[in-house]
CSV table of C-alpha atoms in Angstrom, one decimal:
chain,number,residue,atom,x,y,z
K,1,GLN,CA,82.9,106.6,-84.4
K,2,LYS,CA,84.2,108.4,-81.3
K,3,GLU,CA,83.3,112.1,-81.3
K,4,VAL,CA,83.8,115.4,-79.6
K,5,GLU,CA,81.1,117.9,-80.1
K,6,GLN,CA,81.2,121.7,-79.7
K,7,ASN,CA,78.9,124.5,-80.7
K,8,SER,CA,80.7,126.3,-83.5
K,9,GLY,CA,79.5,129.7,-82.4
K,10,PRO,CA,80.3,132.5,-82.6
K,11,LEU,CA,79.7,133.0,-79.0
K,12,SER,CA,79.6,136.8,-78.4
K,13,VAL,CA,80.2,138.2,-75.0
K,14,PRO,CA,80.9,141.7,-73.7
K,15,GLU,CA,84.2,142.6,-72.2
K,16,GLY,CA,84.3,141.7,-68.5
K,17,ALA,CA,81.7,139.0,-68.8
K,18,ILE,CA,82.0,135.3,-68.2
K,19,ALA,CA,82.3,133.2,-71.4
K,20,SER,CA,81.2,129.6,-71.1
K,21,LEU,CA,82.3,127.1,-73.6
K,22,ASN,CA,80.9,123.6,-73.7
K,23,CYS,CA,82.0,120.2,-75.0
K,24,THR,CA,80.5,116.7,-75.0
K,25,TYR,CA,82.3,113.5,-75.9
K,26,SER,CA,81.1,110.0,-76.8
K,27,ASP,CA,83.9,107.8,-75.4
K,28,ARG,CA,82.8,107.0,-71.9
K,29,GLY,CA,86.3,105.6,-71.1
K,30,SER,CA,88.1,108.8,-71.8
K,31,GLN,CA,90.4,110.0,-69.0
K,32,SER,CA,92.2,113.1,-70.2
K,33,PHE,CA,90.6,116.3,-71.4
K,34,PHE,CA,92.2,119.4,-72.8
K,35,TRP,CA,91.3,122.9,-73.9
K,36,TYR,CA,93.3,124.7,-76.6
K,37,ARG,CA,93.0,128.2,-77.9
K,38,GLN,CA,93.7,129.0,-81.5
K,39,TYR,CA,94.0,132.4,-83.0
K,40,SER,CA,93.2,132.9,-86.6
K,41,GLY,CA,96.1,131.6,-88.8
K,42,LYS,CA,98.0,130.4,-85.7
K,43,SER,CA,98.5,127.0,-84.2
K,44,PRO,CA,96.6,125.7,-81.2
K,45,GLU,CA,97.9,126.7,-77.8
K,46,LEU,CA,97.2,124.6,-74.6
K,47,ILE,CA,95.2,126.4,-72.0
K,48,MET,CA,94.1,123.7,-69.5
K,49,SER,CA,94.1,120.0,-68.9
K,50,ILE,CA,91.8,118.2,-66.6
K,51,TYR,CA,91.6,114.6,-65.5
K,52,SER,CA,89.3,114.4,-62.5
K,53,ASN,CA,85.6,115.3,-62.0
K,54,GLY,CA,85.1,118.8,-60.7
K,55,ASP,CA,86.6,122.2,-61.3
K,56,LYS,CA,90.2,123.2,-62.0
K,57,GLU,CA,91.1,126.8,-62.0
K,58,ASP,CA,94.1,128.6,-63.5
K,59,GLY,CA,93.9,132.4,-63.4
K,60,ARG,CA,90.9,133.6,-65.3
K,61,PHE,CA,90.2,130.1,-66.7
K,62,THR,CA,88.2,127.3,-65.0
K,63,ALA,CA,87.8,123.9,-66.6
K,64,GLN,CA,84.9,121.7,-65.4
K,65,LEU,CA,84.6,118.0,-65.9
K,66,ASN,CA,81.6,115.7,-65.4
K,67,LYS,CA,82.4,112.2,-66.6
K,68,ALA,CA,79.0,110.8,-65.8
K,69,SER,CA,77.4,113.3,-68.2
K,70,GLN,CA,80.4,113.1,-70.6
K,71,TYR,CA,80.7,116.9,-70.5
K,72,VAL,CA,83.6,119.3,-70.1
K,73,SER,CA,83.4,123.0,-70.1
K,74,LEU,CA,85.7,126.0,-70.0
K,75,LEU,CA,84.8,129.3,-68.2
K,76,ILE,CA,86.7,132.5,-68.9
K,77,ARG,CA,86.1,135.1,-66.3
K,78,ASP,CA,86.6,138.9,-67.0
K,79,SER,CA,86.7,138.2,-70.7
K,80,GLN,CA,89.0,140.4,-72.7
K,81,PRO,CA,89.0,141.2,-76.5
K,82,SER,CA,92.3,139.3,-76.6
K,83,ASP,CA,90.4,136.2,-75.6
K,84,SER,CA,88.7,136.3,-79.0
K,85,ALA,CA,89.8,133.1,-80.7
K,86,THR,CA,88.6,129.6,-81.5
K,87,TYR,CA,88.6,127.2,-78.5
K,88,LEU,CA,89.2,123.5,-79.2
K,89,CYS,CA,88.2,120.7,-76.9
K,90,ALA,CA,90.3,117.6,-77.1
K,91,VAL,CA,89.7,114.2,-75.5
K,92,ASN,CA,91.9,111.1,-75.4
K,93,LEU,CA,90.5,107.8,-76.6
K,94,SER,CA,90.4,104.9,-74.2
K,95,GLY,CA,91.1,101.3,-75.1
K,96,GLY,CA,94.8,101.7,-75.9
K,97,TYR,CA,94.4,104.2,-78.7
K,98,ASN,CA,97.3,106.6,-78.5
K,99,LYS,CA,95.6,109.8,-79.8
K,100,LEU,CA,93.4,112.7,-79.0
K,101,ILE,CA,90.2,113.5,-80.7
K,102,PHE,CA,89.6,117.2,-81.3
K,103,GLY,CA,86.3,119.0,-81.6
K,104,ALA,CA,85.7,121.4,-84.4
K,105,GLY,CA,86.0,124.4,-82.0
K,106,THR,CA,83.9,127.2,-80.7
K,107,ARG,CA,84.6,130.7,-81.9
K,108,LEU,CA,84.5,133.3,-79.1
K,109,ALA,CA,84.2,137.0,-79.9
K,110,VAL,CA,84.6,139.4,-76.9
K,111,HIS,CA,83.4,142.9,-77.8
K,112,PRO,CA,84.4,146.1,-76.0
X,1,GLU,CA,115.2,127.0,-80.3
X,2,THR,CA,112.5,126.1,-77.9
X,3,GLY,CA,109.3,124.1,-78.1
X,4,VAL,CA,108.2,122.7,-81.4
X,5,THR,CA,109.6,124.2,-84.6
X,6,GLN,CA,108.4,123.7,-88.2
X,7,THR,CA,109.9,124.6,-91.5
X,8,PRO,CA,109.1,126.0,-93.9
X,9,ARG,CA,106.3,128.2,-92.6
X,10,HIS,CA,104.8,128.8,-96.0
X,11,LEU,CA,105.1,126.5,-99.1
X,12,VAL,CA,103.6,126.9,-102.6
X,13,MET,CA,104.0,123.9,-104.8
X,14,GLY,CA,102.8,122.6,-108.1
X,15,MET,CA,101.0,119.2,-108.4
X,16,THR,CA,104.1,117.6,-109.9
X,17,ASN,CA,106.6,118.8,-107.3
X,18,LYS,CA,108.2,116.9,-104.4
X,19,LYS,CA,108.7,118.8,-101.2
X,20,SER,CA,109.2,117.9,-97.5
X,21,LEU,CA,108.0,119.5,-94.3
X,22,LYS,CA,110.2,119.4,-91.3
X,23,CYS,CA,109.3,119.3,-87.6
X,24,GLU,CA,111.7,119.4,-84.6
X,25,GLN,CA,110.8,119.3,-81.0
X,26,HIS,CA,113.1,120.5,-78.2
X,27,LEU,CA,110.9,119.2,-75.3
X,28,GLY,CA,112.4,115.8,-74.8
X,29,HIS,CA,109.1,114.2,-75.9
X,30,ASN,CA,108.6,110.7,-77.2
X,31,ALA,CA,105.6,111.0,-79.4
X,32,MET,CA,105.1,113.2,-82.5
X,33,TYR,CA,102.1,113.9,-84.7
X,34,TRP,CA,101.1,115.3,-88.0
X,35,TYR,CA,97.7,117.1,-88.3
X,36,LYS,CA,96.0,118.7,-91.3
X,37,GLN,CA,93.7,121.7,-90.7
X,38,SER,CA,91.7,122.9,-93.7
X,39,ALA,CA,89.6,126.0,-93.6
X,40,LYS,CA,86.4,125.7,-91.5
X,41,LYS,CA,87.2,122.1,-90.6
X,42,PRO,CA,88.4,120.4,-87.4
X,43,LEU,CA,92.0,119.2,-86.9
X,44,GLU,CA,92.5,115.9,-88.8
X,45,LEU,CA,95.1,113.6,-87.3
X,46,MET,CA,97.3,112.1,-90.0
X,47,PHE,CA,100.1,110.2,-88.4
X,48,VAL,CA,101.3,109.3,-84.9
X,49,TYR,CA,104.9,108.2,-84.0
X,50,ASN,CA,105.6,106.8,-80.6
X,51,PHE,CA,109.3,106.2,-79.8
X,52,LYS,CA,110.1,106.6,-83.6
X,53,GLU,CA,107.6,103.9,-84.5
X,54,GLN,CA,104.5,104.7,-86.5
X,55,THR,CA,101.5,103.8,-84.5
X,56,GLU,CA,98.7,105.5,-86.4
X,57,ASN,CA,98.0,106.2,-90.1
X,58,ASN,CA,94.6,107.7,-90.3
X,59,SER,CA,93.8,106.5,-93.8
X,60,VAL,CA,96.1,109.2,-95.3
X,61,PRO,CA,96.7,109.0,-99.1
X,62,SER,CA,100.1,107.6,-100.1
X,63,ARG,CA,101.1,111.0,-101.6
X,64,PHE,CA,101.9,111.9,-98.0
X,65,SER,CA,104.8,110.0,-96.7
X,66,PRO,CA,106.0,110.5,-93.1
X,67,GLU,CA,109.4,109.8,-91.7
X,68,CYS,CA,110.6,109.8,-88.1
X,69,PRO,CA,114.4,109.2,-87.9
X,70,ASN,CA,114.5,109.9,-84.1
X,71,SER,CA,112.2,111.1,-81.3
X,72,SER,CA,113.1,114.8,-82.0
X,73,HIS,CA,112.5,115.0,-85.7
X,74,LEU,CA,109.6,114.3,-87.9
X,75,PHE,CA,109.2,114.8,-91.7
X,76,LEU,CA,106.3,114.8,-94.1
X,77,HIS,CA,107.3,114.1,-97.7
X,78,LEU,CA,104.9,115.4,-100.3
X,79,HIS,CA,104.6,114.3,-103.9
X,80,THR,CA,101.9,114.7,-106.6
X,81,LEU,CA,99.6,116.6,-104.3
X,82,GLN,CA,96.2,117.9,-105.3
X,83,PRO,CA,94.8,121.4,-104.8
X,84,GLU,CA,92.5,120.1,-102.1
X,85,ASP,CA,95.6,119.2,-100.1
X,86,SER,CA,96.1,122.9,-99.5
X,87,ALA,CA,95.9,123.5,-95.7
X,88,LEU,CA,97.7,124.3,-92.6
X,89,TYR,CA,99.9,121.3,-91.6
X,90,LEU,CA,100.6,121.1,-87.9
X,91,CYS,CA,103.2,119.1,-86.1
X,92,ALA,CA,102.8,118.3,-82.4
X,93,SER,CA,104.6,116.4,-79.7
X,94,SER,CA,103.8,114.9,-76.3
X,95,GLN,CA,105.7,113.1,-73.6
X,96,VAL,CA,103.8,110.0,-74.3
X,97,ALA,CA,101.0,109.2,-76.7
X,98,ALA,CA,97.6,110.7,-76.0
X,99,ASP,CA,99.1,113.0,-73.3
X,100,THR,CA,99.2,116.8,-73.5
X,101,GLN,CA,100.3,117.8,-77.0
X,102,TYR,CA,102.3,120.9,-77.9
X,103,PHE,CA,101.9,122.3,-81.4
X,104,GLY,CA,104.4,123.9,-83.7
X,105,PRO,CA,103.5,127.0,-85.7
X,106,GLY,CA,102.5,125.1,-88.7
X,107,THR,CA,103.3,125.1,-92.4
X,108,ARG,CA,100.8,126.9,-94.7
X,109,LEU,CA,100.7,124.8,-97.8
X,110,THR,CA,99.2,125.9,-101.1
X,111,VAL,CA,99.0,123.4,-104.0
X,112,LEU,CA,98.6,125.0,-107.4
């Protein structure tokens, strides 16, 4: 059973701090990794995709990938209350499967 | 219309009703997906269509029947549902299967 694991949280951080969200996956052959943000009652919204080991930055967001450790993370700098949401990690399955596997999500709460 | 649209946004139905959910993508994508998201649970992949062909049926009960007449439209036909089928039903699309997926706003379904 291929899995994507995330800490459900809530992860509580003060406004202006760095929020660090982590994800591990079991399929060693996975090549594509995604972070989605989902506000309560809304649909998931793509934040970042990452395909190579290392860091990828987009504004206040940085995705980090370590395939050897089967670990992907999302850093949010200068966290704002509007960042409060559930963050979903998604990983593609290798071996010809045409689908993504989603983690259960980490709930982030940014307090003023 | 832009992105991925879904209708209706809310649906209440009895267990003996028949209804259909509609999804349309305006992104020129070739793969479309149905997901179910129940409260406090991860996204559950239901069906995958790649170039109008169904390539994944994730052990979904036959009371859910998908239809994909072309690469831009996806339907989910519902009949004799159960109360436990109440959930947010999300449609997504991607350029190719297992690539970055973009979600529609979802249909909030309540089965009485």
